[in-house]
Tab-separated table of N, CA and C in Angstrom:
chain	number	residue	atom	x	y	z
A	1	MET	N	-23.291	-7.086	0.131
A	1	MET	CA	-22.992	-6.353	1.002
A	1	MET	C	-23.516	-4.948	1.457
A	2	THR	N	-23.289	-4.461	2.194
A	2	THR	CA	-24.037	-2.792	2.580
A	2	THR	C	-22.666	-1.832	1.915
A	3	ARG	N	-22.970	-0.757	1.836
A	3	ARG	CA	-21.992	0.123	1.538
A	3	ARG	C	-21.185	0.561	2.338
A	4	GLU	N	-21.107	0.392	3.567
A	4	GLU	CA	-20.054	0.342	4.530
A	4	GLU	C	-19.150	-0.648	4.441
A	5	GLN	N	-19.534	-1.811	4.721
A	5	GLN	CA	-19.166	-3.059	4.238
A	5	GLN	C	-18.106	-3.185	3.039
A	6	GLU	N	-18.452	-2.619	2.241
A	6	GLU	CA	-17.666	-2.214	0.766
A	6	GLU	C	-16.941	-1.584	0.952
A	7	LYS	N	-16.792	-0.441	1.970
A	7	LYS	CA	-16.050	0.616	1.932
A	7	LYS	C	-14.775	-0.040	2.738
A	8	LEU	N	-15.094	-0.912	3.794
A	8	LEU	CA	-14.441	-1.168	4.777
A	8	LEU	C	-13.525	-2.411	4.009
A	9	ARG	N	-13.883	-2.855	3.037
A	9	ARG	CA	-13.116	-3.954	2.421
A	9	ARG	C	-12.416	-3.836	1.299
A	10	LYS	N	-12.428	-2.391	0.736
A	10	LYS	CA	-11.473	-1.851	-0.140
A	10	LYS	C	-10.374	-1.173	0.661
A	11	GLN	N	-10.780	-0.516	1.525
A	11	GLN	CA	-9.456	-0.095	2.671
A	11	GLN	C	-8.723	-1.364	2.991
A	12	LEU	N	-9.440	-2.788	3.616
A	12	LEU	CA	-8.382	-3.411	4.065
A	12	LEU	C	-7.472	-3.806	2.990
A	13	ILE	N	-8.047	-4.271	1.810
A	13	ILE	CA	-7.335	-4.781	0.633
A	13	ILE	C	-6.042	-4.013	0.729
A	14	ALA	N	-6.271	-2.586	0.065
A	14	ALA	CA	-5.745	-1.625	-0.056
A	14	ALA	C	-4.370	-1.320	0.680
A	15	LEU	N	-4.917	-1.326	2.601
A	15	LEU	CA	-3.490	-1.413	3.345
A	15	LEU	C	-2.594	-2.613	3.603
A	16	ALA	N	-3.530	-3.806	3.083
A	16	ALA	CA	-2.614	-5.162	2.793
A	16	ALA	C	-1.512	-5.134	1.949
A	17	ILE	N	-2.055	-4.461	0.608
A	17	ILE	CA	-1.058	-3.900	-0.625
A	17	ILE	C	-0.083	-3.040	-0.148
A	18	CYS	N	-0.831	-2.141	0.707
A	18	CYS	CA	0.152	-0.805	1.233
A	18	CYS	C	1.471	-1.430	2.012
A	19	LEU	N	1.121	-2.793	3.062
A	19	LEU	CA	2.204	-3.030	3.891
A	19	LEU	C	2.914	-3.846	3.367
A	20	VAL	N	2.617	-4.773	1.819
A	20	VAL	CA	4.075	-5.517	0.936
A	20	VAL	C	4.655	-4.558	0.541
A	21	GLY	N	4.386	-3.240	0.215
A	21	GLY	CA	5.000	-2.335	-0.175
A	21	GLY	C	5.820	-1.807	0.304
A	22	LEU	N	5.342	-1.622	1.647
A	22	LEU	CA	6.494	-1.034	3.082
A	22	LEU	C	7.256	-1.841	3.414
A	23	ALA	N	7.257	-3.412	3.045
A	23	ALA	CA	8.207	-4.335	3.581
A	23	ALA	C	9.430	-4.353	2.454
A	24	LEU	N	8.876	-4.020	0.777
A	24	LEU	CA	9.780	-3.966	0.123
A	24	LEU	C	10.969	-2.716	0.273
A	25	ILE	N	10.055	-1.314	1.109
A	25	ILE	CA	11.364	-0.303	0.944
A	25	ILE	C	11.870	-0.810	2.086
A	26	VAL	N	11.330	-1.426	3.347
A	26	VAL	CA	12.180	-1.589	4.282
A	26	VAL	C	13.538	-2.678	4.075
A	27	ARG	N	13.173	-3.495	3.251
A	27	ARG	CA	13.892	-4.269	2.699
A	27	ARG	C	15.551	-3.641	1.945
A	28	GLY	N	14.759	-2.739	1.056
A	28	GLY	CA	15.364	-1.885	0.236
A	28	GLY	C	16.583	-1.051	1.275
A	29	VAL	N	16.014	-0.476	2.535
A	29	VAL	CA	17.066	0.530	3.290
A	29	VAL	C	17.771	-0.744	3.889
A	30	ALA	N	17.389	-1.877	4.203
A	30	ALA	CA	18.054	-2.920	5.249
A	30	ALA	C	19.475	-3.190	4.394
A	31	LEU	N	19.296	-3.465	3.106
A	31	LEU	CA	20.461	-3.566	2.579
A	31	LEU	C	21.143	-2.342	2.054
A	32	ALA	N	22.626	-2.823	2.622
A	32	ALA	CA	23.134	-1.871	2.217
A	32	ALA	C	24.201	-1.399	0.895
A	33	TRP	N	23.833	-2.321	-0.063
A	33	TRP	CA	24.203	-2.175	-1.127
A	33	TRP	C	23.100	-1.853	-2.273
A	34	ARG	N	23.160	-1.275	-3.403
A	34	ARG	CA	22.083	-1.253	-4.340
A	34	ARG	C	20.534	-1.397	-3.925
A	35	PRO	N	20.122	-0.778	-2.670
A	35	PRO	CA	18.344	-0.860	-2.164
A	35	PRO	C	17.547	-0.088	-3.087
A	36	GLY	N	18.074	0.267	-4.151
A	36	GLY	CA	17.231	1.298	-5.202
A	36	GLY	C	15.930	0.640	-5.683
A	37	GLY	N	16.193	-0.393	-6.177
A	37	GLY	CA	15.186	-1.259	-7.020
A	37	GLY	C	14.320	-1.791	-5.786
A	38	PHE	N	14.520	-2.173	-4.666
A	38	PHE	CA	13.553	-2.462	-3.487
A	38	PHE	C	12.748	-1.324	-3.239
A	39	ILE	N	13.571	-0.370	-2.870
A	39	ILE	CA	12.905	1.191	-2.769
A	39	ILE	C	11.719	1.359	-3.294
A	40	VAL	N	12.120	1.410	-5.009
A	40	VAL	CA	11.280	1.913	-6.295
A	40	VAL	C	9.936	0.939	-6.271
A	41	ALA	N	10.307	-0.240	-6.061
A	41	ALA	CA	9.093	-1.314	-6.317
A	41	ALA	C	7.845	-1.016	-5.160
A	42	GLY	N	8.989	-1.382	-3.829
A	42	GLY	CA	7.883	-0.559	-2.614
A	42	GLY	C	6.905	0.562	-3.173
A	43	LEU	N	7.677	1.668	-3.337
A	43	LEU	CA	7.060	2.646	-3.614
A	43	LEU	C	5.945	2.448	-4.724
A	44	PHE	N	6.313	2.252	-5.512
A	44	PHE	CA	5.335	1.542	-6.984
A	44	PHE	C	4.364	0.595	-6.243
A	45	ILE	N	4.216	0.388	-5.445
A	45	ILE	CA	3.269	-0.616	-4.669
A	45	ILE	C	2.411	0.192	-3.617
A	46	ALA	N	3.628	0.743	-2.498
A	46	ALA	CA	2.336	1.089	-1.468
A	46	ALA	C	1.632	2.701	-2.051
A	47	LEU	N	2.297	3.446	-2.919
A	47	LEU	CA	1.534	4.560	-3.193
A	47	LEU	C	-0.038	4.393	-3.674
A	48	PRO	N	-0.142	3.607	-4.925
A	48	PRO	CA	-1.402	3.356	-5.631
A	48	PRO	C	-2.365	3.008	-4.345
A	49	ALA	N	-1.963	2.018	-3.117
A	49	ALA	CA	-2.641	1.652	-2.753
A	49	ALA	C	-3.297	2.160	-1.693
A	50	LEU	N	-2.249	3.245	-0.896
A	50	LEU	CA	-2.768	4.647	-0.056
A	50	LEU	C	-3.597	5.382	-0.822
A	51	ALA	N	-3.339	5.678	-2.524
A	51	ALA	CA	-4.644	6.757	-2.700
A	51	ALA	C	-5.656	5.674	-2.806
A	52	ILE	N	-6.003	4.401	-3.157
A	52	ILE	CA	-7.246	3.773	-3.155
A	52	ILE	C	-7.707	3.765	-1.893
A	53	ALA	N	-7.063	3.307	-0.515
A	53	ALA	CA	-7.396	3.531	0.320
A	53	ALA	C	-8.073	4.882	1.048
A	54	ARG	N	-7.213	5.861	0.717
A	54	ARG	CA	-7.629	7.278	0.601
A	54	ARG	C	-9.071	7.540	0.112
A	55	ALA	N	-9.369	7.210	-1.111
A	55	ALA	CA	-10.165	7.182	-1.883
A	55	ALA	C	-11.619	6.596	-1.157
A	56	ALA	N	-11.463	5.377	-0.900
A	56	ALA	CA	-12.575	4.462	-0.145
A	56	ALA	C	-12.619	5.211	1.357
A	57	GLU	N	-11.827	6.004	1.296
A	57	GLU	CA	-12.327	6.520	3.297
A	57	GLU	C	-13.101	8.030	2.438
A	58	ARG	N	-12.973	8.478	1.472
A	58	ARG	CA	-13.852	9.597	1.076
A	58	ARG	C	-15.172	9.563	0.555
A	59	GLU	N	-15.459	8.208	0.093
A	59	GLU	CA	-16.713	7.727	-0.447
A	59	GLU	C	-17.592	7.852	0.350
A	60	LYS	N	-18.829	8.405	0.144
A	60	LYS	CA	-20.039	8.998	1.182
A	60	LYS	C	-20.933	7.507	1.237
C-alpha cells in the first residue's frame, strides 16, 4: 500500500468506529430514562476514534 492509501484506510476505519459511538450516543438520547450509560459508552468510543482520524489527517 502506498502512504496515501494507508492514511485513507486509517481514516476510514476510525470514522466507522466513530459512527458506532455516535449511534450509541443517539440511542442514549432517544431513551428518556437512564440514557447516561449509552451516552458515556458512545463518547468513549467516538472520541478516541476522532483523535485517530485527526492524527491520520495530519500525517505527512
